[in-house]
Amino acid sequence: MSKFDELRKIKEDVLNLKKSPLYNDRIKNEMFPVIGEGNHDAIIMFIGEAPGRNEAKTGRPFCGTAGKVLDKLLKHVNIARESVYVTNIVKDRPPQNRDPFPEEIECYGPFLDRQIEIIKPRVVATLGRYAMNYIMKKFALDLKIETIGKAHGKAYEAKTNYGDINIVTLYHPCMAVYNPNKIDELKKDFEILKKYKM
Ligand code: URA
């Protein structure tokens, strides 16, 4: 199967994921799951938390306010959004944008795992603490987990079945929505990505 077909299969599986605690809410509110978007051969894969209102309305990741900040940060380091892949751990919108529950992360985690296996990024850049905790555990880096306040802007080496990769732990872009004077810190953290882009 091509990467395109494998990724489309993920979309179909999530569309029919009736066991998800968020499925009924999606159907009731006529929303879309947000699978991910971007270059299927991306070197850098960004992983956020869960779709917000705009994302669930359109089915596209990071297309609302936090997405505008992400675009600004990518521009700062001269990385084209089309060159990367952007997704979330949780593929459906938690009501009222609340934090995802552990059972939701558990339910959608395997789809993120499949996306990583298909795209095979050299760099997995986590946005916020939920993505960081999931990815650090997935790659057996539990012992290195710190609070996001300490881990932001750091890189870790990890092993996958397709070779060594780097995990870069970043603040979630919404941080600069709530706290605009944080944008400079976010920009500085994103500069670590410059060394990986091709
Ligand atoms: N926040 C996220 O974590 N993901 C999105 O897609 C949008 C906002």
mmCIF file of C-alpha atoms and ligand atoms in Angstrom, residues 34 48-52 55 60-63 66 88 172, ligand 1:
data_model
loop_
_atom_site.group_PDB
_atom_site.id
_atom_site.type_symbol
_atom_site.label_atom_id
_atom_site.label_comp_id
_atom_site.label_asym_id
_atom_site.label_seq_id
_atom_site.Cartn_x
_atom_site.Cartn_y
_atom_site.Cartn_z
ATOM 1 C CA VAL A 34 -8.756 15.807 12.406
ATOM 2 C CA GLY A 48 -0.291 18.767 19.067
ATOM 3 C CA GLU A 49 -2.885 17.860 21.630
ATOM 4 C CA ALA A 50 -6.388 17.727 20.130
ATOM 5 C CA PRO A 51 -8.443 19.696 17.612
ATOM 6 C CA GLY A 52 -10.096 22.928 18.699
ATOM 7 C CA GLU A 55 -10.130 22.322 13.422
ATOM 8 C CA ARG A 60 -7.717 20.466 9.370
ATOM 9 C CA PRO A 61 -5.103 20.631 12.143
ATOM 10 C CA PHE A 62 -3.911 23.944 13.538
ATOM 11 C CA CYS A 63 -6.070 26.129 11.306
ATOM 12 C CA ALA A 66 -3.031 28.382 17.718
ATOM 13 C CA ASN A 88 -2.454 15.656 17.106
ATOM 14 C CA HIS A 172 2.219 24.449 22.738
HETATM 15 N N1 URA B 1 -4.469 22.796 19.337
HETATM 16 C C1 URA B 1 -3.972 21.568 19.087
HETATM 17 O O1 URA B 1 -3.335 20.952 19.928
HETATM 18 N N2 URA B 1 -4.203 21.037 17.897
HETATM 19 C C2 URA B 1 -4.877 21.662 16.927
HETATM 20 O O2 URA B 1 -5.033 21.097 15.851
HETATM 21 C C3 URA B 1 -5.360 22.946 17.221
HETATM 22 C C4 URA B 1 -5.154 23.494 18.415
#
